[in-house]
Amino acid sequence: MANKRILVVDDELAQRELIAGFLSKRGYEVLAVASGEEACEKYHTLFAPVALVDMKMSGMNGIELTKKLREINPFVQVLVLTAFGSVETAVEAMKGGAYDYLTKPIEDLEELLLKIEKATEQNSLIVDRVTMQKRLAEVFPATELAGESEAMQKVRGLISKVASQDATVLITGESGTGKELVARALHAHSPRSENRLVVINCAALPENLLESELFGYEKGAFTGANQSKQGRFELADGGTLFLDEIGEMPLSMQVKLLRVLDNHKVQRLGSVKEIPLDTRIITATNRDLKKMVAEKSFREDLFYRLNVISIEIPPLRERGGDILILAQMFIEKFVRKSGKQVAGLTPDAAQLLTSYAWPGNVRELENLIERAIVLTQSERLVKDDLAGIDQNQS
């Protein structure tokens, strides 16, 4: 297990040495001290994710030390040691931020080890979640990933779980829901984030151009190929390739994509040489690929290769509680760009936004707010500023 570091605080020498010796033999780096004051003084030398703290010590007691340690490291998980029969004290410590407790004297060292392992895992989960939230906020401030609806919390949770993996991801959802943004989040929080994220829209290019863009070509491969060119697969080597609108890829190209997924090699047009690749593939579509498979317009074997992990982005009409959150974020965004002083929405304007069906999803909301900020003469957006909304759909 990573992060095998622990702080042991106990003023009883025999107990302290017993625990420290046992944990050292189990591969832990142990900082063992005799008082809370010494623990605070020396904690920075190890910055352990877990601390084992005696409740009753001369000077600073366990509850006070727990609070001090959490001031230094808010993520540290504290296990308190309390005398048998003093469970009330342990409960008080847990209210003060302790993770769990054990009774003294410790007789079952395997139980101690198990609780330390669980506390270490808890530390990692919290750190990963906080890091994820900070990086999302830094890379994507005020975006479609914002919102507190259960559906969006599920999406963010999936991103957190699968970003660090190399599994192929299929992102589904209606146009305007933010599928590319999810792809960018997956890349940004992956071990590949220092390398490129290469994006190509499969619907934007005719078949012959799509093939040369993806696979590249050698000089003279076709008329106009005056020099060799790397394809998108090669450009994404070591990083991530995002194939947007994968449902629009022609069947002949689907066969070639499947071959790349199977062999992890690509062959430029006009070349017999195969180039090995280390590329993660993320795809997205607003189409029903299962239905396309049944209609024989999308390869079944490719569908299963792409759909290892599926992330479905909910339409905005199913995220009613997020509409006003997003609207306010977009107001603040375009206020900064325009220099206007617009504080928010009037009640009538807010009611109009929340009652609308949003066929264009978050992209439509963003465009509507941008237009409203440009045109408004009010300190708050009023109903008339939202003239872009089709009143028949609200």
mmCIF file with all atom_site columns, C-alpha atoms in Angstrom, residues 32-173:
data_model
loop_
_atom_site.group_PDB
_atom_site.id
_atom_site.type_symbol
_atom_site.label_atom_id
_atom_site.label_alt_id
_atom_site.label_comp_id
_atom_site.label_asym_id
_atom_site.label_entity_id
_atom_site.label_seq_id
_atom_site.pdbx_PDB_ins_code
_atom_site.Cartn_x
_atom_site.Cartn_y
_atom_site.Cartn_z
_atom_site.occupancy
_atom_site.B_iso_or_equiv
_atom_site.pdbx_formal_charge
_atom_site.auth_seq_id
_atom_site.auth_comp_id
_atom_site.auth_asym_id
_atom_site.auth_atom_id
_atom_site.pdbx_PDB_model_num
ATOM 1   C CA . ALA A 1 32  ? 6.937   7.713  17.355  1.00 0.00 ? 32  ALA A CA 1
ATOM 2   C CA . VAL A 1 33  ? 6.779   10.542 19.916  1.00 0.00 ? 33  VAL A CA 1
ATOM 3   C CA . ALA A 1 34  ? 5.871   10.844 23.589  1.00 0.00 ? 34  ALA A CA 1
ATOM 4   C CA . SER A 1 35  ? 3.624   13.932 23.631  1.00 0.00 ? 35  SER A CA 1
ATOM 5   C CA . GLY A 1 36  ? 1.198   16.039 21.625  1.00 0.00 ? 36  GLY A CA 1
ATOM 6   C CA . GLU A 1 37  ? 3.579   18.967 21.739  1.00 0.00 ? 37  GLU A CA 1
ATOM 7   C CA . GLU A 1 38  ? 6.396   16.858 20.240  1.00 0.00 ? 38  GLU A CA 1
ATOM 8   C CA . ALA A 1 39  ? 3.983   15.504 17.617  1.00 0.00 ? 39  ALA A CA 1
ATOM 9   C CA . CYS A 1 40  ? 3.072   19.027 16.435  1.00 0.00 ? 40  CYS A CA 1
ATOM 10  C CA . GLU A 1 41  ? 6.730   20.010 16.368  1.00 0.00 ? 41  GLU A CA 1
ATOM 11  C CA . LYS A 1 42  ? 7.873   17.005 14.315  1.00 0.00 ? 42  LYS A CA 1
ATOM 12  C CA . TYR A 1 43  ? 4.808   16.126 12.197  1.00 0.00 ? 43  TYR A CA 1
ATOM 13  C CA . HIS A 1 44  ? 6.068   18.072 9.160   1.00 0.00 ? 44  HIS A CA 1
ATOM 14  C CA . THR A 1 45  ? 9.103   15.746 8.913   1.00 0.00 ? 45  THR A CA 1
ATOM 15  C CA . LEU A 1 46  ? 6.855   12.834 7.914   1.00 0.00 ? 46  LEU A CA 1
ATOM 16  C CA . PHE A 1 47  ? 3.478   14.391 7.051   1.00 0.00 ? 47  PHE A CA 1
ATOM 17  C CA . ALA A 1 48  ? 1.866   11.005 7.611   1.00 0.00 ? 48  ALA A CA 1
ATOM 18  C CA . PRO A 1 49  ? -1.648  10.352 6.258   1.00 0.00 ? 49  PRO A CA 1
ATOM 19  C CA . VAL A 1 50  ? -2.566  8.541  9.504   1.00 0.00 ? 50  VAL A CA 1
ATOM 20  C CA . ALA A 1 51  ? -1.866  9.279  13.178  1.00 0.00 ? 51  ALA A CA 1
ATOM 21  C CA . LEU A 1 52  ? -2.343  6.909  16.103  1.00 0.00 ? 52  LEU A CA 1
ATOM 22  C CA . VAL A 1 53  ? -2.947  9.081  19.162  1.00 0.00 ? 53  VAL A CA 1
ATOM 23  C CA . ASP A 1 54  ? -3.366  8.193  22.834  1.00 0.00 ? 54  ASP A CA 1
ATOM 24  C CA . MET A 1 55  ? -6.357  9.992  24.345  1.00 0.00 ? 55  MET A CA 1
ATOM 25  C CA . LYS A 1 56  ? -4.952  10.502 27.848  1.00 0.00 ? 56  LYS A CA 1
ATOM 26  C CA . MET A 1 57  ? -1.486  12.070 27.977  1.00 0.00 ? 57  MET A CA 1
ATOM 27  C CA . SER A 1 58  ? 0.185   14.631 30.192  1.00 0.00 ? 58  SER A CA 1
ATOM 28  C CA . GLY A 1 59  ? 0.056   18.039 28.560  1.00 0.00 ? 59  GLY A CA 1
ATOM 29  C CA . MET A 1 60  ? -1.958  18.093 25.342  1.00 0.00 ? 60  MET A CA 1
ATOM 30  C CA . ASN A 1 61  ? -4.623  15.357 25.294  1.00 0.00 ? 61  ASN A CA 1
ATOM 31  C CA . GLY A 1 62  ? -5.750  13.325 22.294  1.00 0.00 ? 62  GLY A CA 1
ATOM 32  C CA . ILE A 1 63  ? -8.730  15.513 21.397  1.00 0.00 ? 63  ILE A CA 1
ATOM 33  C CA . GLU A 1 64  ? -6.614  18.671 21.427  1.00 0.00 ? 64  GLU A CA 1
ATOM 34  C CA . LEU A 1 65  ? -3.910  16.970 19.368  1.00 0.00 ? 65  LEU A CA 1
ATOM 35  C CA . THR A 1 66  ? -6.442  15.731 16.811  1.00 0.00 ? 66  THR A CA 1
ATOM 36  C CA . LYS A 1 67  ? -7.590  19.313 16.234  1.00 0.00 ? 67  LYS A CA 1
ATOM 37  C CA . LYS A 1 68  ? -4.005  20.569 15.990  1.00 0.00 ? 68  LYS A CA 1
ATOM 38  C CA . LEU A 1 69  ? -3.010  17.874 13.495  1.00 0.00 ? 69  LEU A CA 1
ATOM 39  C CA . ARG A 1 70  ? -6.049  18.593 11.335  1.00 0.00 ? 70  ARG A CA 1
ATOM 40  C CA . GLU A 1 71  ? -5.111  22.271 11.315  1.00 0.00 ? 71  GLU A CA 1
ATOM 41  C CA . ILE A 1 72  ? -1.705  21.266 9.893   1.00 0.00 ? 72  ILE A CA 1
ATOM 42  C CA . ASN A 1 73  ? -3.113  18.629 7.521   1.00 0.00 ? 73  ASN A CA 1
ATOM 43  C CA . PRO A 1 74  ? -6.916  18.712 7.056   1.00 0.00 ? 74  PRO A CA 1
ATOM 44  C CA . PHE A 1 75  ? -6.804  15.260 5.442   1.00 0.00 ? 75  PHE A CA 1
ATOM 45  C CA . VAL A 1 76  ? -4.950  13.379 8.188   1.00 0.00 ? 76  VAL A CA 1
ATOM 46  C CA . GLN A 1 77  ? -6.927  10.444 9.587   1.00 0.00 ? 77  GLN A CA 1
ATOM 47  C CA . VAL A 1 78  ? -6.584  10.073 13.346  1.00 0.00 ? 78  VAL A CA 1
ATOM 48  C CA . LEU A 1 79  ? -7.078  6.805  15.235  1.00 0.00 ? 79  LEU A CA 1
ATOM 49  C CA . VAL A 1 80  ? -7.414  7.388  18.971  1.00 0.00 ? 80  VAL A CA 1
ATOM 50  C CA . LEU A 1 81  ? -6.373  4.986  21.715  1.00 0.00 ? 81  LEU A CA 1
ATOM 51  C CA . THR A 1 82  ? -8.663  5.024  24.716  1.00 0.00 ? 82  THR A CA 1
ATOM 52  C CA . ALA A 1 83  ? -8.843  3.000  27.930  1.00 0.00 ? 83  ALA A CA 1
ATOM 53  C CA . PHE A 1 84  ? -11.273 0.077  27.984  1.00 0.00 ? 84  PHE A CA 1
ATOM 54  C CA . GLY A 1 85  ? -14.709 1.288  29.038  1.00 0.00 ? 85  GLY A CA 1
ATOM 55  C CA . SER A 1 86  ? -14.107 4.914  27.993  1.00 0.00 ? 86  SER A CA 1
ATOM 56  C CA . VAL A 1 87  ? -16.058 4.752  24.762  1.00 0.00 ? 87  VAL A CA 1
ATOM 57  C CA . GLU A 1 88  ? -17.741 8.097  25.517  1.00 0.00 ? 88  GLU A CA 1
ATOM 58  C CA . THR A 1 89  ? -14.335 9.766  25.304  1.00 0.00 ? 89  THR A CA 1
ATOM 59  C CA . ALA A 1 90  ? -13.667 8.066  21.959  1.00 0.00 ? 90  ALA A CA 1
ATOM 60  C CA . VAL A 1 91  ? -17.014 9.288  20.613  1.00 0.00 ? 91  VAL A CA 1
ATOM 61  C CA . GLU A 1 92  ? -16.102 12.820 21.702  1.00 0.00 ? 92  GLU A CA 1
ATOM 62  C CA . ALA A 1 93  ? -12.808 12.475 19.825  1.00 0.00 ? 93  ALA A CA 1
ATOM 63  C CA . MET A 1 94  ? -14.581 11.313 16.676  1.00 0.00 ? 94  MET A CA 1
ATOM 64  C CA . LYS A 1 95  ? -16.879 14.319 16.865  1.00 0.00 ? 95  LYS A CA 1
ATOM 65  C CA . GLY A 1 96  ? -13.691 16.376 16.960  1.00 0.00 ? 96  GLY A CA 1
ATOM 66  C CA . GLY A 1 97  ? -12.456 14.833 13.736  1.00 0.00 ? 97  GLY A CA 1
ATOM 67  C CA . ALA A 1 98  ? -10.968 11.445 14.653  1.00 0.00 ? 98  ALA A CA 1
ATOM 68  C CA . TYR A 1 99  ? -11.553 8.651  12.124  1.00 0.00 ? 99  TYR A CA 1
ATOM 69  C CA . ASP A 1 100 ? -11.877 5.672  14.511  1.00 0.00 ? 100 ASP A CA 1
ATOM 70  C CA . TYR A 1 101 ? -10.724 4.383  17.893  1.00 0.00 ? 101 TYR A CA 1
ATOM 71  C CA . LEU A 1 102 ? -9.158  1.351  19.575  1.00 0.00 ? 102 LEU A CA 1
ATOM 72  C CA . THR A 1 103 ? -9.162  0.360  23.235  1.00 0.00 ? 103 THR A CA 1
ATOM 73  C CA . LYS A 1 104 ? -6.002  -0.027 25.310  1.00 0.00 ? 104 LYS A CA 1
ATOM 74  C CA . PRO A 1 105 ? -4.093  -2.125 25.887  1.00 0.00 ? 105 PRO A CA 1
ATOM 75  C CA . ILE A 1 106 ? -3.901  -3.219 22.256  1.00 0.00 ? 106 ILE A CA 1
ATOM 76  C CA . GLU A 1 107 ? -3.984  -7.003 22.197  1.00 0.00 ? 107 GLU A CA 1
ATOM 77  C CA . ASP A 1 108 ? -5.007  -7.648 18.584  1.00 0.00 ? 108 ASP A CA 1
ATOM 78  C CA . LEU A 1 109 ? -2.267  -6.092 16.454  1.00 0.00 ? 109 LEU A CA 1
ATOM 79  C CA . GLU A 1 110 ? -3.888  -7.388 13.246  1.00 0.00 ? 110 GLU A CA 1
ATOM 80  C CA . GLU A 1 111 ? -7.022  -5.382 14.065  1.00 0.00 ? 111 GLU A CA 1
ATOM 81  C CA . LEU A 1 112 ? -4.790  -2.343 14.556  1.00 0.00 ? 112 LEU A CA 1
ATOM 82  C CA . LEU A 1 113 ? -3.177  -2.951 11.164  1.00 0.00 ? 113 LEU A CA 1
ATOM 83  C CA . LEU A 1 114 ? -6.564  -3.308 9.459   1.00 0.00 ? 114 LEU A CA 1
ATOM 84  C CA . LYS A 1 115 ? -7.839  -0.035 10.931  1.00 0.00 ? 115 LYS A CA 1
ATOM 85  C CA . ILE A 1 116 ? -4.654  1.767  9.882   1.00 0.00 ? 116 ILE A CA 1
ATOM 86  C CA . GLU A 1 117 ? -5.042  0.436  6.321   1.00 0.00 ? 117 GLU A CA 1
ATOM 87  C CA . LYS A 1 118 ? -8.669  1.592  6.178   1.00 0.00 ? 118 LYS A CA 1
ATOM 88  C CA . ALA A 1 119 ? -7.696  5.025  7.521   1.00 0.00 ? 119 ALA A CA 1
ATOM 89  C CA . THR A 1 120 ? -4.954  5.280  4.885   1.00 0.00 ? 120 THR A CA 1
ATOM 90  C CA . GLU A 1 121 ? -7.463  4.407  2.158   1.00 0.00 ? 121 GLU A CA 1
ATOM 91  C CA . GLN A 1 122 ? -9.842  7.051  3.520   1.00 0.00 ? 122 GLN A CA 1
ATOM 92  C CA . ASN A 1 123 ? -7.060  9.646  3.369   1.00 0.00 ? 123 ASN A CA 1
ATOM 93  C CA . SER A 1 124 ? -6.343  8.746  -0.263  1.00 0.00 ? 124 SER A CA 1
ATOM 94  C CA . LEU A 1 125 ? -10.020 8.958  -1.217  1.00 0.00 ? 125 LEU A CA 1
ATOM 95  C CA . ILE A 1 126 ? -10.387 12.413 0.330   1.00 0.00 ? 126 ILE A CA 1
ATOM 96  C CA . VAL A 1 127 ? -7.152  13.743 -1.168  1.00 0.00 ? 127 VAL A CA 1
ATOM 97  C CA . ASP A 1 128 ? -8.067  12.388 -4.617  1.00 0.00 ? 128 ASP A CA 1
ATOM 98  C CA . ARG A 1 129 ? -11.545 13.920 -4.443  1.00 0.00 ? 129 ARG A CA 1
ATOM 99  C CA . VAL A 1 130 ? -10.294 17.324 -3.291  1.00 0.00 ? 130 VAL A CA 1
ATOM 100 C CA . THR A 1 131 ? -7.518  17.305 -5.892  1.00 0.00 ? 131 THR A CA 1
ATOM 101 C CA . MET A 1 132 ? -10.053 16.380 -8.563  1.00 0.00 ? 132 MET A CA 1
ATOM 102 C CA . GLN A 1 133 ? -12.367 19.227 -7.562  1.00 0.00 ? 133 GLN A CA 1
ATOM 103 C CA . LYS A 1 134 ? -9.509  21.756 -7.488  1.00 0.00 ? 134 LYS A CA 1
ATOM 104 C CA . ARG A 1 135 ? -8.178  20.699 -10.877 1.00 0.00 ? 135 ARG A CA 1
ATOM 105 C CA . LEU A 1 136 ? -11.656 20.797 -12.393 1.00 0.00 ? 136 LEU A CA 1
ATOM 106 C CA . ALA A 1 137 ? -12.107 24.285 -10.987 1.00 0.00 ? 137 ALA A CA 1
ATOM 107 C CA . GLU A 1 138 ? -8.728  25.389 -12.366 1.00 0.00 ? 138 GLU A CA 1
ATOM 108 C CA . VAL A 1 139 ? -9.080  23.862 -15.812 1.00 0.00 ? 139 VAL A CA 1
ATOM 109 C CA . PHE A 1 140 ? -12.818 24.315 -16.276 1.00 0.00 ? 140 PHE A CA 1
ATOM 110 C CA . PRO A 1 141 ? -14.098 27.244 -14.204 1.00 0.00 ? 141 PRO A CA 1
ATOM 111 C CA . ALA A 1 142 ? -17.812 27.900 -14.737 1.00 0.00 ? 142 ALA A CA 1
ATOM 112 C CA . THR A 1 143 ? -18.519 25.124 -17.226 1.00 0.00 ? 143 THR A CA 1
ATOM 113 C CA . GLU A 1 144 ? -21.117 22.552 -18.147 1.00 0.00 ? 144 GLU A CA 1
ATOM 114 C CA . LEU A 1 145 ? -19.618 20.310 -15.466 1.00 0.00 ? 145 LEU A CA 1
ATOM 115 C CA . ALA A 1 146 ? -20.991 22.707 -12.863 1.00 0.00 ? 146 ALA A CA 1
ATOM 116 C CA . GLY A 1 147 ? -24.173 21.862 -11.009 1.00 0.00 ? 147 GLY A CA 1
ATOM 117 C CA . GLU A 1 148 ? -25.299 20.056 -7.902  1.00 0.00 ? 148 GLU A CA 1
ATOM 118 C CA . SER A 1 149 ? -27.913 17.744 -9.433  1.00 0.00 ? 149 SER A CA 1
ATOM 119 C CA . GLU A 1 150 ? -27.574 14.051 -8.671  1.00 0.00 ? 150 GLU A CA 1
ATOM 120 C CA . ALA A 1 151 ? -26.982 13.389 -12.373 1.00 0.00 ? 151 ALA A CA 1
ATOM 121 C CA . MET A 1 152 ? -23.984 15.734 -12.570 1.00 0.00 ? 152 MET A CA 1
ATOM 122 C CA . GLN A 1 153 ? -22.542 14.466 -9.302  1.00 0.00 ? 153 GLN A CA 1
ATOM 123 C CA . LYS A 1 154 ? -22.659 10.996 -10.854 1.00 0.00 ? 154 LYS A CA 1
ATOM 124 C CA . VAL A 1 155 ? -20.839 12.254 -13.968 1.00 0.00 ? 155 VAL A CA 1
ATOM 125 C CA . ARG A 1 156 ? -18.115 13.915 -11.896 1.00 0.00 ? 156 ARG A CA 1
ATOM 126 C CA . GLY A 1 157 ? -17.800 10.767 -9.791  1.00 0.00 ? 157 GLY A CA 1
ATOM 127 C CA . LEU A 1 158 ? -17.302 8.639  -12.913 1.00 0.00 ? 158 LEU A CA 1
ATOM 128 C CA . ILE A 1 159 ? -14.669 11.058 -14.227 1.00 0.00 ? 159 ILE A CA 1
ATOM 129 C CA . SER A 1 160 ? -12.839 10.798 -10.914 1.00 0.00 ? 160 SER A CA 1
ATOM 130 C CA . LYS A 1 161 ? -12.933 6.995  -10.991 1.00 0.00 ? 161 LYS A CA 1
ATOM 131 C CA . VAL A 1 162 ? -11.908 6.357  -14.597 1.00 0.00 ? 162 VAL A CA 1
ATOM 132 C CA . ALA A 1 163 ? -9.626  9.287  -15.464 1.00 0.00 ? 163 ALA A CA 1
ATOM 133 C CA . SER A 1 164 ? -6.541  7.525  -14.129 1.00 0.00 ? 164 SER A CA 1
ATOM 134 C CA . GLN A 1 165 ? -7.290  4.343  -16.067 1.00 0.00 ? 165 GLN A CA 1
ATOM 135 C CA . ASP A 1 166 ? -6.422  3.628  -19.703 1.00 0.00 ? 166 ASP A CA 1
ATOM 136 C CA . ALA A 1 167 ? -9.759  2.026  -20.537 1.00 0.00 ? 167 ALA A CA 1
ATOM 137 C CA . THR A 1 168 ? -11.587 3.242  -23.639 1.00 0.00 ? 168 THR A CA 1
ATOM 138 C CA . VAL A 1 169 ? -14.476 5.578  -22.751 1.00 0.00 ? 169 VAL A CA 1
ATOM 139 C CA . LEU A 1 170 ? -17.675 6.216  -24.704 1.00 0.00 ? 170 LEU A CA 1
ATOM 140 C CA . ILE A 1 171 ? -19.406 9.495  -23.818 1.00 0.00 ? 171 ILE A CA 1
ATOM 141 C CA . THR A 1 172 ? -23.046 9.739  -24.827 1.00 0.00 ? 172 THR A CA 1
ATOM 142 C CA . GLY A 1 173 ? -25.546 12.566 -24.674 1.00 0.00 ? 173 GLY A CA 1
#
